[in-house]
Coordinates of C-alpha atoms in Angstrom, one line a residue:
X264 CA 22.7 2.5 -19.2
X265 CA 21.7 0.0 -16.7
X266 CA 18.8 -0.8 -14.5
X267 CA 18.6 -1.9 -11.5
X268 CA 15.9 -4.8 -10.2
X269 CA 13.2 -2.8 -9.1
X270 CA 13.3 -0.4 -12.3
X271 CA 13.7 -4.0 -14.6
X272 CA 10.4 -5.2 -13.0
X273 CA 9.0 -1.9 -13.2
X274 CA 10.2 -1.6 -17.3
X275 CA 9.0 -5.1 -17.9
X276 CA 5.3 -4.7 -16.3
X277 CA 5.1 -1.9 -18.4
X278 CA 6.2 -3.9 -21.2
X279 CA 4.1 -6.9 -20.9
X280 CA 0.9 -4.9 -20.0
X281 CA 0.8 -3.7 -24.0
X282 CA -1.0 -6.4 -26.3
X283 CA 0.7 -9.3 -28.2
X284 CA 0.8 -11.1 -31.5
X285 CA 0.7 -14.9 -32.1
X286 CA 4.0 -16.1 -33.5
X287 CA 2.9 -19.2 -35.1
X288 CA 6.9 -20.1 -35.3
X289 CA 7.4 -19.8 -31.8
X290 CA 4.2 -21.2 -31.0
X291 CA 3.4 -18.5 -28.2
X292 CA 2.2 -15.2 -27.9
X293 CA 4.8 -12.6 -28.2
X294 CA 4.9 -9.4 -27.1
X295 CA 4.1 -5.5 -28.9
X296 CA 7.0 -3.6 -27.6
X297 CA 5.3 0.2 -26.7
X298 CA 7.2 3.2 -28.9
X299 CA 8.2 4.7 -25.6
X300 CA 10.6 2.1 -24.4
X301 CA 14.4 3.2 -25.9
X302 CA 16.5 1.5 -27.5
X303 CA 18.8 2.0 -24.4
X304 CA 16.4 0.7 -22.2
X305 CA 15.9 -2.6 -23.9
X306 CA 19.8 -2.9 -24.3
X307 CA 19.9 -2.6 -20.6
X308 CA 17.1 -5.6 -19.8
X309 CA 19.1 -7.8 -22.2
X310 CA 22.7 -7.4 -20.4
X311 CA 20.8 -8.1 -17.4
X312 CA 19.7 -11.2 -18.9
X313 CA 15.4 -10.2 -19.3
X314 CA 15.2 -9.1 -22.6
X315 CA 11.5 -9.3 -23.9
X316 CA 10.3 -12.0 -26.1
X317 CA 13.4 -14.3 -25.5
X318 CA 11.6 -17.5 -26.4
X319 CA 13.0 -21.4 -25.5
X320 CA 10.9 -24.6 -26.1
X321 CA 11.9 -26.7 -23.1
X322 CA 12.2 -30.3 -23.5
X323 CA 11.2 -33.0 -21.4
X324 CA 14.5 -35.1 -20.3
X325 CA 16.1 -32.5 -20.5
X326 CA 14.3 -29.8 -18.3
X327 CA 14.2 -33.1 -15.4
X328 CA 17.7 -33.6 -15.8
X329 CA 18.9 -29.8 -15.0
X330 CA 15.9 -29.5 -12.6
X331 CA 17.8 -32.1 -10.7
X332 CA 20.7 -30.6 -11.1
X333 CA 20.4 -27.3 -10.3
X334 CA 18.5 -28.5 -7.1
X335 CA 21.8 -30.2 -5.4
X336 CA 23.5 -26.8 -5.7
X337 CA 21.7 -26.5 -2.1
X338 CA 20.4 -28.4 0.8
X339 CA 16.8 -28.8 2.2
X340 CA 17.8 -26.8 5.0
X341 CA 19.8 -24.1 2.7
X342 CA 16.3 -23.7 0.8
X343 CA 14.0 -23.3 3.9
X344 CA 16.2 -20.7 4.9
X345 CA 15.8 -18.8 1.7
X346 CA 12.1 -19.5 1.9
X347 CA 11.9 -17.9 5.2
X348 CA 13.9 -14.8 4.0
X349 CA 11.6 -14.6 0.8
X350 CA 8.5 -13.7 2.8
X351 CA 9.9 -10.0 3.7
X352 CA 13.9 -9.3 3.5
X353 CA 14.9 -11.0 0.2
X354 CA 13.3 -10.9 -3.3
X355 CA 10.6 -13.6 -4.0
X356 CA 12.4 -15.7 -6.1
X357 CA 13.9 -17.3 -3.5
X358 CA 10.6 -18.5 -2.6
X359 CA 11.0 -20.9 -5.6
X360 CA 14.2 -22.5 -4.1
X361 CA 12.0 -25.1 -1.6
X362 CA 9.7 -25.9 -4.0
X363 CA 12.4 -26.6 -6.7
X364 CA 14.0 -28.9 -4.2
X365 CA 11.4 -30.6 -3.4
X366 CA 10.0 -31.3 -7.0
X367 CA 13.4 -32.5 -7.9
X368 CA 13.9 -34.8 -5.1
X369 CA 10.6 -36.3 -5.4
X370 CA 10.0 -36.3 -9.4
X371 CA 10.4 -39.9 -10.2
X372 CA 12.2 -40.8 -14.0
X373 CA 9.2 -41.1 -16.2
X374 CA 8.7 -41.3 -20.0
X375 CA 7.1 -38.3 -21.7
X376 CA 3.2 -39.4 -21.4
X377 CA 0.8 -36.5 -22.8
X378 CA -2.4 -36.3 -22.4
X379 CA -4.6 -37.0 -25.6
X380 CA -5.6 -34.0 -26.4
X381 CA -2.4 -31.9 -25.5
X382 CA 1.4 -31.3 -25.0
X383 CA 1.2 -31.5 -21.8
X384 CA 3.1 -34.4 -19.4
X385 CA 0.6 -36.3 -17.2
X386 CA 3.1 -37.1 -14.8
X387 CA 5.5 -34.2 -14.4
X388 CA 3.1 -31.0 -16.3
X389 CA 5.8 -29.9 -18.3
X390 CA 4.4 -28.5 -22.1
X391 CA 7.2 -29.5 -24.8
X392 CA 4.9 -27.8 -27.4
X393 CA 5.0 -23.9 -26.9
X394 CA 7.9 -21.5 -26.6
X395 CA 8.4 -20.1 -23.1
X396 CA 9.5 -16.2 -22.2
X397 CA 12.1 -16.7 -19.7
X398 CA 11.7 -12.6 -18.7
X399 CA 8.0 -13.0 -18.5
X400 CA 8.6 -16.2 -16.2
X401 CA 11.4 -14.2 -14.2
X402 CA 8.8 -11.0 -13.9
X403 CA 6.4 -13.8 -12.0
X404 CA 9.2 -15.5 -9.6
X405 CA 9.8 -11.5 -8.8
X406 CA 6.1 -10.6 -8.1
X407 CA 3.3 -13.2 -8.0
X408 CA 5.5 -16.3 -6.0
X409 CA 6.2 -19.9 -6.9
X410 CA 5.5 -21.2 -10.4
X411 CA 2.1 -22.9 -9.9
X412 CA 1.1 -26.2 -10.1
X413 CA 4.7 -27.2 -9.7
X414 CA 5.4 -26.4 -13.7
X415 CA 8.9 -27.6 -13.6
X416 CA 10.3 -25.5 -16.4
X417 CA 9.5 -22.9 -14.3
X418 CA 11.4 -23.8 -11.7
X419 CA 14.5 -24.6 -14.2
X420 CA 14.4 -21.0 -15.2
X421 CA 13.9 -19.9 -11.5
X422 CA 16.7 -21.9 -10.2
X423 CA 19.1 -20.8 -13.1
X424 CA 18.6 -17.1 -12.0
X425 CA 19.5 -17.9 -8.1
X426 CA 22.8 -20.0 -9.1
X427 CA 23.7 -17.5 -11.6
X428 CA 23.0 -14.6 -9.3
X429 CA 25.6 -12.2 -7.6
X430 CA 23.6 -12.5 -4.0
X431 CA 25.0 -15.2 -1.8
X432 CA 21.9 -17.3 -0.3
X433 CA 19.7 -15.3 1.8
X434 CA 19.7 -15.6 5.4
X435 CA 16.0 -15.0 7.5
X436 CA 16.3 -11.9 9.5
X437 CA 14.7 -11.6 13.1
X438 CA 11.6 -10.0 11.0
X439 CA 11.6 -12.7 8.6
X440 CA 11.6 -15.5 11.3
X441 CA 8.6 -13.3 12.9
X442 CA 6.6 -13.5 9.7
X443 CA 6.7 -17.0 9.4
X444 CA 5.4 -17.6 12.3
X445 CA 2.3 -14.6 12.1
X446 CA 1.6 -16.5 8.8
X447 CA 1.0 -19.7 10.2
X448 CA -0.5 -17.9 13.5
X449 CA -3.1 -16.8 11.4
X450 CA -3.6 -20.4 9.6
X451 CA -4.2 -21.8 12.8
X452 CA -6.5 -19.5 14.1
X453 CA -9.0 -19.8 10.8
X454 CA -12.7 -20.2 11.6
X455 CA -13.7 -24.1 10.9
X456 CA -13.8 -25.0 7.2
X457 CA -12.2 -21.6 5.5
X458 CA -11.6 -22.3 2.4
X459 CA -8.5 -20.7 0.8
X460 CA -9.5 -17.4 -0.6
X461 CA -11.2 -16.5 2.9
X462 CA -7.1 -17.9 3.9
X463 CA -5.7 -15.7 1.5
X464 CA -8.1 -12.5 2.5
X465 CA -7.0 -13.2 6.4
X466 CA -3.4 -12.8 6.1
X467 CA -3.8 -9.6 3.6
X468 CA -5.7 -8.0 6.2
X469 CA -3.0 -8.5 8.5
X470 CA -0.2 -6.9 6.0
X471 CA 2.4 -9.8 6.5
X472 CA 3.9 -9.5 3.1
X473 CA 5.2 -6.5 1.2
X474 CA 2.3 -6.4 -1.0
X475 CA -0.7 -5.4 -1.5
X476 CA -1.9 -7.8 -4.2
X477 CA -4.2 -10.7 -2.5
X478 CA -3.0 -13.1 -5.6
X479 CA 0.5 -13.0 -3.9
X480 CA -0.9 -13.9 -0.6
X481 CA -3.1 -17.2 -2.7
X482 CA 0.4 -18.1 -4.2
X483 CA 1.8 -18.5 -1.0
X484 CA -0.7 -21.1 0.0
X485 CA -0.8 -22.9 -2.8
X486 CA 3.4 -23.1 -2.4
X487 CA 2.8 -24.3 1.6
X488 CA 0.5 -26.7 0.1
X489 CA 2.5 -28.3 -2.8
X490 CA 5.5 -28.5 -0.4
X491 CA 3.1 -30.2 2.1
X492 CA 2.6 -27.9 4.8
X493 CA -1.2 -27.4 4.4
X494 CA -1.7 -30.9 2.6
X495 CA -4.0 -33.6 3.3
X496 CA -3.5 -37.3 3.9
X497 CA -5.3 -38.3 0.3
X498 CA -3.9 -35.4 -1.3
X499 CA 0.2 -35.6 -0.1
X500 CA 2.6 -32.7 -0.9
X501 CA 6.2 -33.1 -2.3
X502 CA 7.4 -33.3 1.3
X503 CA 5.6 -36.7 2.0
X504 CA 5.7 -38.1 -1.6
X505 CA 5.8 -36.9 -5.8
X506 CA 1.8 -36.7 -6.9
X507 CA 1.5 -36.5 -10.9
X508 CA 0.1 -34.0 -12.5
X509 CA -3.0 -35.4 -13.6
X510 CA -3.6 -36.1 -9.9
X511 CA -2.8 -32.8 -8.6
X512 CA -5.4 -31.3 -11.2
X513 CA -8.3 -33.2 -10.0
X514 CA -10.7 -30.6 -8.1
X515 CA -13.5 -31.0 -5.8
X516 CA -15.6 -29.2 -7.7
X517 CA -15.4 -26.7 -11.1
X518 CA -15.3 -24.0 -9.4
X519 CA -12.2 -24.4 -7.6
X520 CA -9.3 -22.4 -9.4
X521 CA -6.4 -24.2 -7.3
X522 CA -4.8 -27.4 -8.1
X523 CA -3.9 -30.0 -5.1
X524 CA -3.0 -30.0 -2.1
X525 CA -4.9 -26.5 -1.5
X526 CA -8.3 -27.8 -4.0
X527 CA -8.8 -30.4 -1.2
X528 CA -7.5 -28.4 1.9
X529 CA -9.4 -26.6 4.2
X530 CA -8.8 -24.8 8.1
X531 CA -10.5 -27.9 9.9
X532 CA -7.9 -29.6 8.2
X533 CA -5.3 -27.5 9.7
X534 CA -1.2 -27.8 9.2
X535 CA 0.8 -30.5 8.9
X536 CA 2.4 -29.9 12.0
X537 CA 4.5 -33.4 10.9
X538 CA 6.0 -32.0 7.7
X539 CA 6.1 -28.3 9.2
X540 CA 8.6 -29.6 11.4
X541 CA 10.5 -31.7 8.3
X542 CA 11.1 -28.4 6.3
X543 CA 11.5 -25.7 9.3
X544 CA 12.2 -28.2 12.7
X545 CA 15.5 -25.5 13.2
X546 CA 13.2 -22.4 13.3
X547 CA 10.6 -21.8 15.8
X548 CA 7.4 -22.4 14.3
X549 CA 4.8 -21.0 17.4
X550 CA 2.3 -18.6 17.6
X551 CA 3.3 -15.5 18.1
X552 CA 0.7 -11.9 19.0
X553 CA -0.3 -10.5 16.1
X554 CA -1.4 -7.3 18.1
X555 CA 1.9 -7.2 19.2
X556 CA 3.9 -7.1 15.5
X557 CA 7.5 -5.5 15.8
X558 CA 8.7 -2.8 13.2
X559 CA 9.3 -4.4 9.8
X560 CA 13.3 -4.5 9.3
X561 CA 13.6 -3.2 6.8
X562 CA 10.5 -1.1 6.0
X563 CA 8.5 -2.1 2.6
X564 CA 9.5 0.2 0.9
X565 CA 12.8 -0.6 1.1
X566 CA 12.1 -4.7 0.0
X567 CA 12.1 -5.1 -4.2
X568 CA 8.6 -6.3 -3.9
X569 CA 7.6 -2.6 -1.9
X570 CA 9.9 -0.5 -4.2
X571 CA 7.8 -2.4 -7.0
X572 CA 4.7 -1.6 -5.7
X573 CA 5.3 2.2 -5.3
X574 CA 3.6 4.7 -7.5
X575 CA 7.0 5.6 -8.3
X576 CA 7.8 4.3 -11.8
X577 CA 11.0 3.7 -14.3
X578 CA 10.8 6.9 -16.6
X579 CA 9.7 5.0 -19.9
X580 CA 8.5 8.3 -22.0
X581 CA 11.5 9.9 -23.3
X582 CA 11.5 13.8 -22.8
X583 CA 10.2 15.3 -26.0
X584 CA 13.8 17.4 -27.4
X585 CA 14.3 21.2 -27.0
X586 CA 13.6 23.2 -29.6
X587 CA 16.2 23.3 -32.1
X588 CA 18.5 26.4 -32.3
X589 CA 17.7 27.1 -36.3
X590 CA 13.8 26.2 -35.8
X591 CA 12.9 29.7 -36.1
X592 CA 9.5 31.1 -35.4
X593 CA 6.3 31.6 -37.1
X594 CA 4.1 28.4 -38.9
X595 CA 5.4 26.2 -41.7
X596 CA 6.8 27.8 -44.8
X597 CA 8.9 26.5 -47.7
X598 CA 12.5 26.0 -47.2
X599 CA 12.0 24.4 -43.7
X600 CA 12.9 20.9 -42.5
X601 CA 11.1 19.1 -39.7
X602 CA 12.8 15.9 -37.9
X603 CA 10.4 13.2 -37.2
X604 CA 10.3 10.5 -34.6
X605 CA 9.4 7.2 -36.2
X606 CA 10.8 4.7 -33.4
X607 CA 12.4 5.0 -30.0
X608 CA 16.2 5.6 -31.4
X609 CA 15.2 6.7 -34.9
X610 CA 14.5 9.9 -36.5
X611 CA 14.0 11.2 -39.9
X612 CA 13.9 14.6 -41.6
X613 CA 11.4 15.9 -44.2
X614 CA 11.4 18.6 -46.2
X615 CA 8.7 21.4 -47.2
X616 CA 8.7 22.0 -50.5
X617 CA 5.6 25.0 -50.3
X618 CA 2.4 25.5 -48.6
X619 CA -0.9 25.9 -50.0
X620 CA -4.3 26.4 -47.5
X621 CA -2.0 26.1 -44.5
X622 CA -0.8 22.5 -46.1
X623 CA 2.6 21.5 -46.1
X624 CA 3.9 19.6 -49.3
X625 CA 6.7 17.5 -48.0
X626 CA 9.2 14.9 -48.8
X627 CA 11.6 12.5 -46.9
X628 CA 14.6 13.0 -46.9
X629 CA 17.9 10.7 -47.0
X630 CA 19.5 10.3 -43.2
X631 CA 17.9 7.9 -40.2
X632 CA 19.5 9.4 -36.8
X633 CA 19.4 7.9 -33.2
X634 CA 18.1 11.6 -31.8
X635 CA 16.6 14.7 -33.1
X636 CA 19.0 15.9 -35.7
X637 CA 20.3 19.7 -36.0
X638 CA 20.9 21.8 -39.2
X639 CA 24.4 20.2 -39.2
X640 CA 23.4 16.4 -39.6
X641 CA 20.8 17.4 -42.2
X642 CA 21.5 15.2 -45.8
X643 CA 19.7 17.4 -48.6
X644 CA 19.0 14.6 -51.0
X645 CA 15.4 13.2 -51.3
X646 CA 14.4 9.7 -50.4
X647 CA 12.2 8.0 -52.9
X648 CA 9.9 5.1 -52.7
X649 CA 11.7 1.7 -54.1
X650 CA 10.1 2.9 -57.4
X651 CA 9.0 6.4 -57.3
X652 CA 9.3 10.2 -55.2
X653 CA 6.9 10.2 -53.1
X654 CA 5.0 13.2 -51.4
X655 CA 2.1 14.1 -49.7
X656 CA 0.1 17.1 -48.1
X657 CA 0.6 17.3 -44.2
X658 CA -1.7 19.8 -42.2
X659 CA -0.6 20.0 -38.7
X660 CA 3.5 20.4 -39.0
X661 CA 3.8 22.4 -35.9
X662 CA 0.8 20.8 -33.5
X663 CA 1.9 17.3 -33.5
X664 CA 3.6 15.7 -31.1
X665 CA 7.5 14.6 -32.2
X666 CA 7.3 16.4 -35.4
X667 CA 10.0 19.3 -34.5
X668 CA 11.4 21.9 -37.2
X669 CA 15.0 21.6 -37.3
X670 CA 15.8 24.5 -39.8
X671 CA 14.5 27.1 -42.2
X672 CA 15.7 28.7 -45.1
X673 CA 17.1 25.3 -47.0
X674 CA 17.6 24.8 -50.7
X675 CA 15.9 22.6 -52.0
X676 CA 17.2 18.8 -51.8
X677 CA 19.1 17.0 -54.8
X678 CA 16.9 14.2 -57.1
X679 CA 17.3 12.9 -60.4
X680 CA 13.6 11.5 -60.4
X681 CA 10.4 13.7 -61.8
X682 CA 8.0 15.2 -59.5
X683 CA 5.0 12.9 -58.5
X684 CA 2.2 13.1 -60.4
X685 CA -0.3 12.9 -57.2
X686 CA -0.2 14.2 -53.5
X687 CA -2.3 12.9 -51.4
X688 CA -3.7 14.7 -47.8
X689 CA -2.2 13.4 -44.3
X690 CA -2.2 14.2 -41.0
X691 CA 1.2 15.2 -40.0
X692 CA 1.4 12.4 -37.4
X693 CA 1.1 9.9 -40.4
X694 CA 4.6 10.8 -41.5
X695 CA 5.9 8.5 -38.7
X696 CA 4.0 5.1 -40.2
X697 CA 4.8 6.3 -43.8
X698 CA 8.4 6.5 -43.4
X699 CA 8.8 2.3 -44.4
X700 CA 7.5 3.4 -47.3
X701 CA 10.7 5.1 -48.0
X702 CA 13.0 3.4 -45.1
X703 CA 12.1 0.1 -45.5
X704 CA 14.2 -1.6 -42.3
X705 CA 12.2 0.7 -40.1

């Protein structure tokens, strides 16, 4: 099986939208894998390379050292290019490529200097304490934009996907170009003193990217900003010269949300028409007529972050099985086996011994299968506890959802243990949690 991007953003957003458990071991929060995602499915995000949960700790010499690295793999001029592609035509990742460059070029050798009461660097931002997801970062590169506030792990992971990737460095199309220059049309024609949300709202309204979120639209000044397009002269972006991190995260106030350049920046301000020039001098940067906005090439739809944003989504929910050919009709009665689903790739069978008051008295059965078994794959020897049978009442065998009868008719499976003394009453949706009592790895 394999996936391709769209339906690996799509699987992971469903993925990562399901709660998580602290791993005190890996120091981060990782994440509750939903029952509906196959086995398949998750073996296809890991050849891909986007596995869930796939934790590193990054370290601090280290992460500078391949930043740097990885950032000579491409010139200024190679990674404004991509930049320019990444507002339409190519995936958003490529976004990250300018930024990258820039940090790395700039980032000055440093020793690891966290603040007091954290992990974090004060010069560079980078967190040596908790374990990153390198999916979860990949998922945002994909569909928010740049990693903020310059986090240079981040950009590590970011700039290992683009040199390890099949696509050869994207090249602005005509639309692409067009963009651009809408984007900064729009900048330049703010009212005096818009602040950047009111920025952000103003190029939404005029659909410029292939989103509809307004938080990818706020990324994308925040990148312009950090790379020192929408800067200010006390508050430089990486274009002009490296600002530390403790600088960057000084705000004019609380209630800004956005670290510096963009926390000081505002429309009377305007672009850096200086550095504008530095990063995209070979591209025309005027204004162009918004009213008069040519046909997007290709269409939304058709870009990864459009496809993304469709309503329709990788099939997660596995179609529940046919009926089996030996099921039979008719409610529960003794002699029949039921297969249940326990996990995504996992089925077990359980047995009905009798029935008393429309109660089912069953018992596991040996055999764990990767789908529904038939009469033929049935093992008719009973699966105990560690120390004891075990059995239980079940009401419900034939309303509950992935609890199928398989066959009727059966003798009745081989033991050399006694009867249990008790049965208790379940629901016959329990039988898929109680099944570690009897199948411990599941």
């Amino acid at each position: 099986m394999t996936l391709d991007v769209v339906q690996q953003l799509k699987l992971l957003q469903h993925i990562y939208s399901e709660s998580t458990i602290w791993d005190e071991e890996l120091r981060a929060s990782r994440q509750t894998v939903p029952e509906d995602v196959s086995t398949e499915q998750l073996q296809a995000l890991e050849a891909a390379g986007h596995e869930p949960n796939h934790f590193v700790r990054p370290q601090h010499e280290e992460t500078i050292r391949e930043l740097r690295t990885l950032a000579e793999r491409w010139t200024l001029q190679e990674a404004a290019q991509a930049f320019v592609a990444s507002l339409w035509s190519a995936p958003m990742i490529w976004r990250s490529l300018l930024t990258g460059k820039l940090i790395a070029t700039s980032i000055p050798d440093h020793e690891y200097s966290p603040y007091p009461s954290s992990h974090k660097c004060q010069i560079c931002g980078l967190d040596v304490n908790d374990g990153v997801d390198t999916s979860l970062q990949w998922y945002w590169r994909m569909t928010n934009g740049t990693p903020l506030d310059g986090d240079i792990f981040g950009h590590v992971i970011a700039l290992r996907e683009m040199a390890a990737s099949s696509q050869e460095l994207p090249v602005p199309s005509e639309y692409d170009r067009w963009t651009l220059r809408a984007v900064l049309t729009v900048l330049r024609n703010l009212p005096p003193k818009t602040r950047y949300s009111k920025a952000a709202d103003a190029l939404k309204k005029e659909q410029l990217l292939p989103t509809k979120k307004v938080y990818v639209y706020r990324d994308l000044l925040e990148t312009l900003a950090l790379v020192g397009i929408l800067d200010t002269p006390e508050q430089p972006g990486m274009i002009t010269a490296f600002t530390s991190y403790a600088e960057r995260d000084k705000r004019p106030n609380t209630r800004v949300e956005v670290q510096a350049p963009l926390a000081w920046w505002d429309s009377s301000v305007g672009i850096n028409e200086h550095n504008l020039n530095l990063i995209f001098g070979e591209l025309n940067c005027s204004d162009v007529s918004l009213e008069d906005k040519p046909e997007p090439n290709p269409m939304a739809s058709e870009t990864v972050m459009g496809a993304f944003e469709s309503r329709r989504g990788v099939r997660t929910k596995a179609k529940v099985p046919k009926k089996s050919p030996d099921a039979g009709t008719g409610e529960v009665q003794p002699g029949d086996v039921y297969a249940v689903k326990v996990l995504s790739g996992s089925w077990v069978t359980v047995y009905c011994h009798e029935v008393r008051d429309k109660r089912a008295i069953v018992e596991y059965l040996d055999g764990v299968f990767p789908d529904m078994p038939v009469k033929e794959d049935l093992i008719l020897t009973v699966r105990p506890r560690p120390d004891e049978r075990w059995q239980c009442s079940a009401i419900g065998m034939d309303s509950t959802s992935w609890v199928r009868r398989v066959a009727r008719d059966m003798p009745a499976p081989a033991t050399s243990q006694p009867k249990p003394e008790s049965v208790p009453f379940h629901a016959a949706k329990d039988l898929r949690h109680m099944a570690s009592w009897c199948f411990p790895n599941l």
